[in-house]
């Protein structure tokens, strides 16, 4: 991580901020875990697609449809390179991380998980990486086991090993928790899962936007993420899957484009990845996502990680001085990956978010789609600030100013 001087940081802030038309200085956006703002290059790429290249891809033999197909397949190649997948066949476009995870549960899960098998997930999963496995286990008579981390969110190698047994056929785990910010050691856990004969599903929704994720290095079998959390548009997501696994999985949705040949009796399936992309695809979304990934690469994860850590340190250091503020998870900012979830004595999380809103600071209140984790942490709900690559020291200062005024405004 390259640290920079104060002047360099301010210049970098300005260079980044001026690329985001919505960030006009009238509000402070700290809800990047929910979704991110879009840079001009993403908006331009989508505008270009819809003004110059739009047609139904993969079907036409005319120039425009060929252009639309090329735009879509170029986007797939950009995603492949970004996560270092071996082949473009391993990149399936979906609507979002939720759909990617459901795809694996519906197809791999229903084909290969049997009665008596066990699936291991963690208590810190977003509902998107919990409910598909809950439903699958109910349907199949399989067992679902939850790894319980230490109080600060850590899952050690030893703990992980203790959950392995010959019945475990699948492990699904987030790389970064959307509540605690803690990062799981996917590379080690995937290796241990494989030694145990289980496949490993990694939810990258909160990691892919913030750190270099290399699927070959992690050696996970599947990886999911959403375009809208990485400065791309809503409605486009990615499922990476190892080719041999995708090959033997049945299709997810049935209809146009996913077939090879259809008779009145049945059908054969198109080659990868089209087997999993039924119907007209989201070409404009894929083009926008590719532009977003190029934008992120142009800044580089070295700078993104340094920027987000710098702000997390600044935020947590000041918060830790307030005895009535309690941060969930580790006390170490390095373990938060830009996510700071907290409670304030005597003030309901929804009141906190409403008061922050009156100060034009956008943060999130609630259970963050992780209710079992809330229960594990003995709190019904919390407030969360989450950083993006465009956040600045001024943003954190606005947040801290609002936090310090909070109890006063509530009459303490
Ligand atoms: N997995 C994790 C770890 C997430 O944080 C989210 C969304 C998802 C999956 C699902 O992503 P989607 O794009 O399919 O909805 N997390 C959040 C959040 O923390 N606040 O709003 C959405």
CSV table of C-alpha atoms and ligand atoms in Angstrom, one decimal:
chain,number,residue,atom,x,y,z
A,1,UNK,CA,0.0,0.0,0.0
A,2,UNK,CA,1.5,3.3,-1.0
A,3,UNK,CA,0.9,6.2,1.4
A,4,UNK,CA,0.9,9.7,0.0
A,5,UNK,CA,1.2,13.2,1.3
A,6,UNK,CA,-1.7,15.4,2.3
A,7,UNK,CA,-1.4,17.5,-0.8
A,8,UNK,CA,-1.3,14.4,-3.0
A,9,UNK,CA,-4.3,13.0,-1.2
A,10,UNK,CA,-6.3,16.2,-1.8
A,11,UNK,CA,-5.4,16.2,-5.5
A,12,UNK,CA,-6.4,12.6,-5.8
A,13,UNK,CA,-9.7,13.3,-4.0
A,14,UNK,CA,-10.5,16.0,-6.5
A,15,UNK,CA,-9.4,13.9,-9.5
A,16,UNK,CA,-11.7,11.1,-8.4
A,17,UNK,CA,-14.7,13.2,-7.1
A,18,UNK,CA,-15.0,15.2,-10.4
A,19,UNK,CA,-15.7,11.9,-12.2
A,20,UNK,CA,-18.9,11.3,-10.1
A,21,UNK,CA,-21.7,13.8,-11.2
A,22,UNK,CA,-24.0,12.9,-8.3
A,23,UNK,CA,-21.3,13.8,-5.7
A,24,UNK,CA,-21.8,17.5,-5.9
A,25,UNK,CA,-20.9,18.2,-2.3
A,26,UNK,CA,-24.5,18.7,-1.1
A,27,UNK,CA,-24.4,15.4,0.9
A,28,UNK,CA,-22.0,12.8,2.3
A,29,UNK,CA,-22.5,9.4,1.0
A,30,UNK,CA,-21.4,6.6,3.3
A,31,UNK,CA,-23.7,3.7,2.3
A,32,UNK,CA,-21.4,2.1,-0.2
A,33,UNK,CA,-22.0,-1.4,1.2
A,34,UNK,CA,-25.6,-1.0,-0.1
A,35,UNK,CA,-24.7,0.4,-3.5
A,36,UNK,CA,-22.1,2.8,-5.0
A,37,UNK,CA,-22.4,5.9,-7.1
A,38,UNK,CA,-21.5,5.7,-10.8
A,39,UNK,CA,-18.6,7.6,-12.5
A,40,UNK,CA,-19.2,9.5,-15.8
A,41,UNK,CA,-17.3,6.9,-17.8
A,42,UNK,CA,-19.9,4.2,-16.8
A,43,UNK,CA,-22.8,6.5,-17.7
A,44,UNK,CA,-21.0,7.4,-21.0
A,45,UNK,CA,-20.4,3.7,-21.9
A,46,UNK,CA,-24.0,2.9,-21.4
A,47,UNK,CA,-25.2,6.0,-23.3
A,48,UNK,CA,-22.8,4.9,-26.1
A,49,UNK,CA,-24.2,1.4,-26.1
A,50,UNK,CA,-27.8,2.6,-26.3
A,51,UNK,CA,-27.2,5.3,-28.8
A,52,UNK,CA,-24.8,3.4,-31.1
A,53,UNK,CA,-24.9,-0.3,-30.6
A,54,UNK,CA,-28.2,-1.5,-29.2
A,55,UNK,CA,-29.8,-4.6,-30.7
A,56,UNK,CA,-30.7,-8.0,-29.3
A,57,UNK,CA,-27.3,-9.6,-29.0
A,58,UNK,CA,-26.4,-13.2,-30.1
A,59,UNK,CA,-29.4,-13.4,-32.5
A,60,UNK,CA,-29.1,-11.0,-35.5
A,61,UNK,CA,-26.9,-11.4,-38.5
A,62,UNK,CA,-27.0,-7.6,-39.2
A,63,UNK,CA,-24.3,-5.2,-38.3
A,64,UNK,CA,-26.0,-3.7,-35.2
A,65,UNK,CA,-26.7,-7.0,-33.6
A,66,UNK,CA,-23.1,-8.1,-34.3
A,67,UNK,CA,-21.9,-4.9,-32.6
A,68,UNK,CA,-24.2,-5.6,-29.6
A,69,UNK,CA,-22.9,-9.2,-29.4
A,70,UNK,CA,-19.3,-7.9,-29.5
A,71,UNK,CA,-20.0,-5.3,-26.8
A,72,UNK,CA,-21.4,-8.1,-24.6
A,73,UNK,CA,-18.6,-10.5,-25.1
A,74,UNK,CA,-16.0,-7.8,-24.7
A,75,UNK,CA,-17.6,-7.0,-21.3
A,76,UNK,CA,-17.4,-10.7,-20.4
A,77,UNK,CA,-13.7,-10.7,-21.2
A,78,UNK,CA,-13.1,-7.6,-19.1
A,79,UNK,CA,-14.8,-9.4,-16.1
A,80,UNK,CA,-12.7,-12.5,-16.8
A,81,UNK,CA,-9.5,-10.6,-16.7
A,82,UNK,CA,-10.5,-8.6,-13.6
A,83,UNK,CA,-10.9,-11.7,-11.5
A,84,UNK,CA,-8.3,-13.7,-13.4
A,85,UNK,CA,-10.6,-16.6,-14.4
A,86,UNK,CA,-9.1,-19.1,-16.8
A,87,UNK,CA,-11.7,-18.8,-19.5
A,88,UNK,CA,-14.6,-16.6,-20.6
A,89,UNK,CA,-16.9,-19.7,-20.4
A,90,UNK,CA,-16.5,-19.4,-16.6
A,91,UNK,CA,-18.1,-16.0,-16.5
A,92,UNK,CA,-22.0,-16.0,-16.3
A,93,UNK,CA,-23.8,-12.7,-16.2
A,94,UNK,CA,-26.7,-12.6,-13.7
A,95,UNK,CA,-28.8,-9.8,-12.2
A,96,UNK,CA,-26.8,-9.5,-9.0
A,97,UNK,CA,-25.0,-11.5,-6.3
A,98,UNK,CA,-28.3,-12.8,-5.0
A,99,UNK,CA,-29.2,-14.4,-8.3
A,100,UNK,CA,-25.6,-15.8,-8.7
A,101,UNK,CA,-25.9,-17.6,-5.3
A,102,UNK,CA,-29.4,-18.8,-6.1
A,103,UNK,CA,-28.2,-20.2,-9.4
A,104,UNK,CA,-25.6,-22.3,-7.6
A,105,UNK,CA,-28.1,-23.5,-5.0
A,106,UNK,CA,-30.8,-24.3,-7.6
A,107,UNK,CA,-28.6,-26.1,-10.1
A,108,UNK,CA,-25.5,-27.5,-8.4
A,109,UNK,CA,-27.3,-27.9,-5.2
A,110,UNK,CA,-30.4,-29.7,-6.5
A,111,UNK,CA,-28.3,-31.9,-8.7
A,112,UNK,CA,-25.6,-32.9,-6.3
A,113,UNK,CA,-26.7,-32.4,-2.6
A,114,UNK,CA,-28.4,-35.4,-1.2
A,115,UNK,CA,-30.3,-36.4,1.9
A,116,UNK,CA,-27.8,-36.7,4.8
A,117,UNK,CA,-25.3,-34.3,3.2
A,118,UNK,CA,-24.1,-31.3,5.1
A,119,UNK,CA,-23.7,-27.7,4.0
A,120,UNK,CA,-21.5,-25.3,6.0
A,121,UNK,CA,-22.0,-21.6,6.0
A,122,UNK,CA,-21.2,-18.9,8.6
A,123,UNK,CA,-23.5,-16.9,10.9
A,124,UNK,CA,-22.2,-13.7,9.3
A,125,UNK,CA,-23.7,-14.4,5.9
A,126,UNK,CA,-26.0,-11.9,4.1
A,127,UNK,CA,-29.4,-13.5,3.7
A,128,UNK,CA,-28.6,-14.0,0.0
A,129,UNK,CA,-25.9,-16.5,1.0
A,130,UNK,CA,-28.1,-18.1,3.7
A,131,UNK,CA,-31.6,-18.5,2.5
A,132,UNK,CA,-30.8,-20.4,-0.8
A,133,UNK,CA,-28.9,-23.0,1.3
A,134,UNK,CA,-31.6,-23.1,4.0
A,135,UNK,CA,-34.2,-23.8,1.3
A,136,UNK,CA,-32.0,-26.4,-0.4
A,137,UNK,CA,-31.3,-28.2,2.8
A,138,UNK,CA,-35.1,-28.3,3.7
A,139,UNK,CA,-35.9,-29.7,0.3
A,140,UNK,CA,-33.2,-32.3,0.3
A,141,UNK,CA,-33.2,-33.4,4.0
A,142,UNK,CA,-29.6,-32.1,4.2
A,143,UNK,CA,-28.1,-30.5,7.3
A,144,UNK,CA,-27.1,-26.8,7.4
A,145,UNK,CA,-24.4,-25.9,9.9
A,146,UNK,CA,-23.4,-22.3,10.8
A,147,UNK,CA,-19.8,-21.5,11.7
A,148,UNK,CA,-19.8,-19.2,14.8
A,149,UNK,CA,-16.8,-16.8,14.7
A,150,UNK,CA,-15.0,-15.3,17.7
A,151,UNK,CA,-16.6,-12.2,19.2
A,152,UNK,CA,-14.6,-9.9,16.8
A,153,UNK,CA,-15.7,-11.9,13.7
A,154,UNK,CA,-12.5,-14.0,13.3
A,155,UNK,CA,-12.7,-17.5,12.0
A,156,UNK,CA,-9.4,-19.3,12.6
A,157,UNK,CA,-8.1,-22.2,10.5
A,158,UNK,CA,-8.5,-24.4,13.5
A,159,UNK,CA,-12.1,-23.4,14.0
A,160,UNK,CA,-12.9,-24.0,10.3
A,161,UNK,CA,-11.3,-27.4,10.4
A,162,UNK,CA,-13.5,-28.4,13.3
A,163,UNK,CA,-16.6,-28.0,11.1
A,164,UNK,CA,-15.3,-30.4,8.4
A,165,UNK,CA,-16.4,-34.0,8.3
A,166,UNK,CA,-17.1,-36.5,5.4
A,167,UNK,CA,-20.7,-35.4,5.1
A,168,UNK,CA,-19.8,-31.8,4.3
A,169,UNK,CA,-20.3,-31.4,0.5
A,170,UNK,CA,-20.5,-27.7,0.2
A,171,UNK,CA,-19.1,-24.6,2.0
A,172,UNK,CA,-20.5,-21.1,1.3
A,173,UNK,CA,-18.9,-18.1,2.8
A,174,UNK,CA,-18.6,-14.4,2.3
A,175,UNK,CA,-15.1,-13.0,1.8
A,176,UNK,CA,-15.9,-9.8,3.6
A,177,UNK,CA,-18.8,-9.4,6.1
A,178,UNK,CA,-21.2,-6.6,5.1
A,179,UNK,CA,-21.7,-5.9,8.9
A,180,UNK,CA,-18.4,-6.6,10.7
A,181,UNK,CA,-16.1,-5.8,7.7
A,182,UNK,CA,-14.0,-8.8,8.7
A,183,UNK,CA,-12.2,-10.7,5.9
A,184,UNK,CA,-12.3,-14.5,5.8
A,185,UNK,CA,-9.2,-16.4,4.7
A,186,UNK,CA,-10.9,-17.9,1.6
A,187,UNK,CA,-7.7,-19.3,0.2
A,188,UNK,CA,-7.0,-21.4,3.3
A,189,UNK,CA,-10.7,-22.4,3.8
A,190,UNK,CA,-11.2,-23.4,0.2
A,191,UNK,CA,-8.1,-25.6,0.4
A,192,UNK,CA,-9.3,-27.3,3.5
A,193,UNK,CA,-12.8,-27.7,2.0
A,194,UNK,CA,-11.3,-29.3,-1.1
A,195,UNK,CA,-9.2,-31.7,1.1
A,196,UNK,CA,-12.5,-32.7,2.7
A,197,UNK,CA,-14.2,-33.2,-0.7
A,198,UNK,CA,-16.5,-30.2,-0.6
A,199,UNK,CA,-17.0,-27.5,-3.2
A,200,UNK,CA,-16.4,-23.9,-2.0
A,201,UNK,CA,-18.7,-21.0,-2.9
A,202,UNK,CA,-17.3,-17.5,-2.2
A,203,UNK,CA,-19.6,-14.5,-1.9
A,204,UNK,CA,-17.5,-11.6,-3.2
A,205,UNK,CA,-20.2,-8.9,-3.0
A,206,UNK,CA,-18.3,-6.9,-0.4
A,207,UNK,CA,-14.7,-7.9,-1.4
A,208,UNK,CA,-14.5,-7.6,-5.2
A,209,UNK,CA,-15.1,-3.7,-5.0
A,210,UNK,CA,-12.4,-3.2,-2.4
A,211,UNK,CA,-9.5,-5.6,-3.0
A,212,UNK,CA,-7.8,-7.7,-5.7
A,213,UNK,CA,-9.8,-10.9,-6.0
A,214,UNK,CA,-8.0,-13.6,-8.1
A,215,UNK,CA,-10.2,-16.7,-8.4
A,216,UNK,CA,-7.2,-18.9,-9.4
A,217,UNK,CA,-5.3,-17.8,-6.4
A,218,UNK,CA,-8.2,-18.3,-4.0
A,219,UNK,CA,-9.1,-21.5,-5.8
A,220,UNK,CA,-12.8,-21.1,-4.9
A,221,UNK,CA,-15.2,-23.1,-7.1
A,222,UNK,CA,-17.8,-20.3,-7.4
A,223,UNK,CA,-17.6,-16.5,-6.8
A,224,UNK,CA,-20.6,-14.1,-6.8
A,225,UNK,CA,-20.7,-10.3,-7.0
A,226,UNK,CA,-22.9,-7.4,-8.0
A,227,UNK,CA,-22.2,-4.7,-10.5
A,228,UNK,CA,-23.9,-2.0,-8.6
A,229,UNK,CA,-21.6,-2.3,-5.6
A,230,UNK,CA,-18.5,-1.8,-7.8
A,231,UNK,CA,-19.5,1.5,-9.4
A,232,UNK,CA,-21.4,-0.2,-12.2
A,233,UNK,CA,-25.2,-0.2,-12.9
A,234,UNK,CA,-27.9,-2.1,-11.1
A,235,UNK,CA,-29.3,-5.2,-12.7
A,236,UNK,CA,-26.1,-6.9,-13.6
A,237,UNK,CA,-24.1,-9.3,-11.6
A,238,UNK,CA,-21.5,-12.1,-12.1
A,239,UNK,CA,-21.2,-15.7,-11.2
A,240,UNK,CA,-17.8,-17.2,-11.8
A,241,UNK,CA,-17.7,-21.0,-11.8
A,242,UNK,CA,-15.0,-23.5,-12.6
A,243,UNK,CA,-15.7,-24.8,-16.0
A,244,UNK,CA,-15.9,-28.5,-15.1
A,245,UNK,CA,-18.5,-27.8,-12.5
A,246,UNK,CA,-20.6,-25.4,-14.7
A,247,UNK,CA,-20.4,-28.1,-17.4
A,248,UNK,CA,-22.0,-30.8,-15.3
A,249,UNK,CA,-24.7,-28.5,-13.7
A,250,UNK,CA,-28.2,-28.5,-15.2
A,251,UNK,CA,-29.5,-25.1,-16.5
A,252,UNK,CA,-31.1,-22.6,-14.1
A,253,UNK,CA,-33.8,-20.8,-16.2
A,254,UNK,CA,-35.2,-22.2,-19.5
A,255,UNK,CA,-36.1,-20.3,-22.6
A,256,UNK,CA,-34.4,-18.5,-25.5
A,257,UNK,CA,-30.6,-18.5,-26.1
A,258,UNK,CA,-29.8,-21.2,-23.5
A,259,UNK,CA,-30.6,-24.1,-25.9
A,260,UNK,CA,-28.8,-25.8,-28.7
A,261,UNK,CA,-31.7,-27.6,-30.3
A,262,UNK,CA,-35.4,-27.9,-29.4
A,263,UNK,CA,-38.0,-30.5,-30.4
A,264,UNK,CA,-41.5,-31.0,-29.1
A,265,UNK,CA,-40.1,-33.7,-26.8
A,266,UNK,CA,-37.2,-31.8,-25.3
A,267,UNK,CA,-34.0,-29.8,-25.8
A,268,UNK,CA,-30.3,-29.9,-25.6
A,269,UNK,CA,-28.4,-27.1,-24.0
A,270,UNK,CA,-26.2,-24.3,-25.4
A,271,UNK,CA,-22.5,-24.3,-24.6
A,272,UNK,CA,-21.1,-22.4,-21.6
A,273,UNK,CA,-21.7,-19.7,-20.5
A,274,UNK,CA,-24.9,-19.3,-22.5
A,275,UNK,CA,-26.5,-22.4,-21.0
A,276,UNK,CA,-27.0,-20.2,-17.9
A,277,UNK,CA,-28.1,-17.0,-19.6
A,278,UNK,CA,-31.7,-17.6,-20.7
A,279,UNK,CA,-33.6,-14.9,-22.5
A,280,UNK,CA,-32.5,-11.5,-23.7
A,281,UNK,CA,-29.4,-10.5,-21.7
A,282,UNK,CA,-28.6,-7.1,-20.0
A,283,UNK,CA,-26.1,-5.9,-22.6
A,284,UNK,CA,-26.2,-2.3,-21.6
A,285,UNK,CA,-25.6,-3.4,-18.0
A,286,UNK,CA,-22.7,-5.6,-18.9
A,287,UNK,CA,-21.1,-2.7,-20.9
A,288,UNK,CA,-21.6,-0.4,-17.9
A,289,UNK,CA,-20.0,-3.0,-15.6
A,290,UNK,CA,-17.0,-3.4,-17.8
A,291,UNK,CA,-16.5,0.4,-17.9
A,292,UNK,CA,-16.7,0.3,-14.0
A,293,UNK,CA,-14.1,-2.4,-13.8
A,294,UNK,CA,-11.8,-0.5,-16.1
A,295,UNK,CA,-12.3,2.6,-14.0
A,296,UNK,CA,-11.5,0.7,-10.8
A,297,UNK,CA,-8.4,-0.8,-12.4
A,298,UNK,CA,-7.3,2.7,-13.5
A,299,UNK,CA,-7.1,3.8,-9.9
A,300,UNK,CA,-5.8,0.4,-8.7
A,301,UNK,CA,-6.5,-1.6,-5.5
A,302,UNK,CA,-3.2,-0.3,-4.0
A,303,UNK,CA,-4.7,3.2,-3.9
A,304,UNK,CA,-8.3,2.1,-3.2
A,305,UNK,CA,-7.2,0.0,-0.1
A,306,UNK,CA,-5.0,2.7,1.2
A,307,UNK,CA,-7.7,5.4,0.8
A,308,UNK,CA,-10.4,3.3,2.5
A,309,UNK,CA,-8.1,2.2,5.3
A,310,UNK,CA,-6.9,5.7,5.9
A,311,UNK,CA,-10.5,6.9,6.4
A,312,UNK,CA,-11.6,3.8,8.4
A,313,UNK,CA,-8.7,4.6,10.8
A,314,UNK,CA,-9.7,8.2,11.1
A,315,UNK,CA,-13.3,7.3,11.7
A,316,UNK,CA,-12.7,4.5,14.3
A,317,UNK,CA,-10.0,6.4,16.2
A,318,UNK,CA,-12.5,9.3,16.9
A,319,UNK,CA,-15.4,6.9,17.6
A,320,UNK,CA,-13.4,4.9,20.1
A,321,UNK,CA,-13.0,8.1,22.2
A,322,UNK,CA,-16.8,8.3,22.7
A,323,UNK,CA,-17.7,6.0,25.6
A,324,UNK,CA,-21.4,5.8,24.4
A,325,UNK,CA,-20.5,4.5,21.0
A,326,UNK,CA,-19.9,0.8,20.4
A,327,UNK,CA,-18.3,-0.6,17.2
A,328,UNK,CA,-19.3,-4.1,16.2
A,329,UNK,CA,-16.4,-6.5,15.5
A,330,UNK,CA,-12.7,-5.9,15.8
A,331,UNK,CA,-11.2,-2.8,17.4
A,332,UNK,CA,-8.5,-2.8,14.6
A,333,UNK,CA,-9.4,-0.7,11.6
A,334,UNK,CA,-7.3,-2.9,9.4
A,335,UNK,CA,-9.9,-5.7,10.0
A,336,UNK,CA,-12.9,-3.6,8.8
A,337,UNK,CA,-12.3,-3.1,5.1
A,338,UNK,CA,-14.1,0.2,5.1
A,339,UNK,CA,-17.2,-1.0,7.0
A,340,UNK,CA,-17.9,0.4,10.5
A,341,UNK,CA,-21.1,-0.8,12.1
A,342,UNK,CA,-22.0,0.6,15.5
A,343,UNK,CA,-24.6,1.3,18.2
A,344,UNK,CA,-25.1,4.4,20.4
A,345,UNK,CA,-26.3,4.0,24.0
A,346,UNK,CA,-29.8,5.3,24.4
A,347,UNK,CA,-30.5,6.1,20.7
A,348,UNK,CA,-32.3,3.8,18.4
A,349,UNK,CA,-30.4,3.0,15.1
A,350,UNK,CA,-33.3,4.4,13.0
A,351,UNK,CA,-33.2,7.7,15.0
A,352,UNK,CA,-29.4,7.8,14.4
A,353,UNK,CA,-29.8,7.4,10.7
A,354,UNK,CA,-32.6,10.0,10.6
A,355,UNK,CA,-30.5,12.6,12.5
A,356,UNK,CA,-27.5,11.9,10.3
A,357,UNK,CA,-29.9,12.4,7.3
A,358,UNK,CA,-30.8,15.9,8.8
A,359,UNK,CA,-27.0,16.6,8.6
A,360,UNK,CA,-26.9,15.3,5.0
A,361,UNK,CA,-24.9,12.2,5.9
A,362,UNK,CA,-26.2,9.0,4.4
A,363,UNK,CA,-25.7,5.9,6.5
A,364,UNK,CA,-27.7,2.7,6.9
A,365,UNK,CA,-29.7,1.5,9.8
A,366,UNK,CA,-31.3,-1.9,10.4
A,367,UNK,CA,-30.3,-5.5,10.4
A,368,UNK,CA,-28.4,-5.2,7.1
A,369,UNK,CA,-30.0,-8.4,5.8
A,370,UNK,CA,-28.0,-10.4,8.4
A,371,UNK,CA,-30.6,-11.1,11.1
A,372,UNK,CA,-28.9,-14.2,12.5
A,373,UNK,CA,-25.7,-12.2,12.9
A,374,UNK,CA,-27.5,-9.5,14.7
A,375,UNK,CA,-28.8,-12.1,17.1
A,376,UNK,CA,-25.3,-13.6,17.5
A,377,UNK,CA,-24.1,-10.0,18.4
A,378,UNK,CA,-27.0,-9.6,20.8
A,379,UNK,CA,-28.4,-6.5,19.1
A,380,UNK,CA,-31.6,-6.2,17.1
A,381,UNK,CA,-30.2,-3.5,14.8
A,382,UNK,CA,-27.3,-1.3,14.2
A,383,UNK,CA,-26.1,1.6,12.1
A,384,UNK,CA,-23.4,1.2,9.4
A,385,UNK,CA,-21.1,3.6,7.6
A,386,UNK,CA,-19.3,2.0,4.6
A,387,UNK,CA,-16.6,3.6,2.5
A,388,UNK,CA,-16.1,3.8,-1.2
A,389,UNK,CA,-13.1,4.9,-3.3
A,390,UNK,CA,-14.4,8.5,-3.6
A,391,UNK,CA,-14.8,9.2,0.1
A,392,UNK,CA,-12.6,11.9,1.7
A,393,UNK,CA,-11.5,13.1,5.1
A,394,UNK,CA,-14.2,15.8,4.8
A,395,UNK,CA,-16.8,13.0,4.5
A,396,UNK,CA,-15.5,11.4,7.7
A,397,UNK,CA,-15.4,14.7,9.5
A,398,UNK,CA,-19.1,15.4,8.6
A,399,UNK,CA,-19.9,11.9,9.9
A,400,UNK,CA,-18.0,12.5,13.2
A,401,UNK,CA,-19.6,16.0,13.6
A,402,UNK,CA,-23.0,14.4,13.2
A,403,UNK,CA,-22.1,11.6,15.6
A,404,UNK,CA,-20.9,14.1,18.3
A,405,UNK,CA,-24.1,16.2,18.0
A,406,UNK,CA,-26.3,13.1,18.1
A,407,UNK,CA,-26.9,12.7,21.8
A,408,UNK,CA,-27.2,16.4,22.4
A,409,UNK,CA,-30.0,16.5,19.8
A,410,UNK,CA,-31.7,13.5,21.5
A,411,UNK,CA,-31.7,15.5,24.8
A,412,UNK,CA,-28.8,13.8,26.6
B,1,LIG,N1,-23.7,-10.7,-0.2
B,1,LIG,C1,-23.3,-9.7,0.6
B,1,LIG,C2,-22.1,-10.0,1.5
B,1,LIG,C3,-23.9,-8.5,0.6
B,1,LIG,O1,-23.4,-7.5,1.3
B,1,LIG,C4,-25.0,-8.3,-0.3
B,1,LIG,C5,-25.8,-7.0,-0.3
B,1,LIG,C6,-25.4,-9.3,-1.1
B,1,LIG,C7,-24.7,-10.5,-1.0
B,1,LIG,C8,-26.5,-9.2,-2.1
B,1,LIG,O2,-26.3,-8.3,-3.1
B,1,LIG,P1,-27.4,-7.9,-4.1
B,1,LIG,O3,-26.7,-6.9,-5.0
B,1,LIG,O4,-27.8,-9.2,-4.8
B,1,LIG,O5,-28.5,-7.3,-3.3
B,1,LIG,N2,-25.6,-6.2,0.8
B,1,LIG,C9,-26.3,-5.1,1.1
B,1,LIG,C10,-26.0,-4.3,2.3
B,1,LIG,O6,-25.1,-4.6,3.1
B,1,LIG,N3,-26.9,-3.3,2.3
B,1,LIG,O7,-27.7,-3.3,1.2
B,1,LIG,C11,-27.3,-4.4,0.5
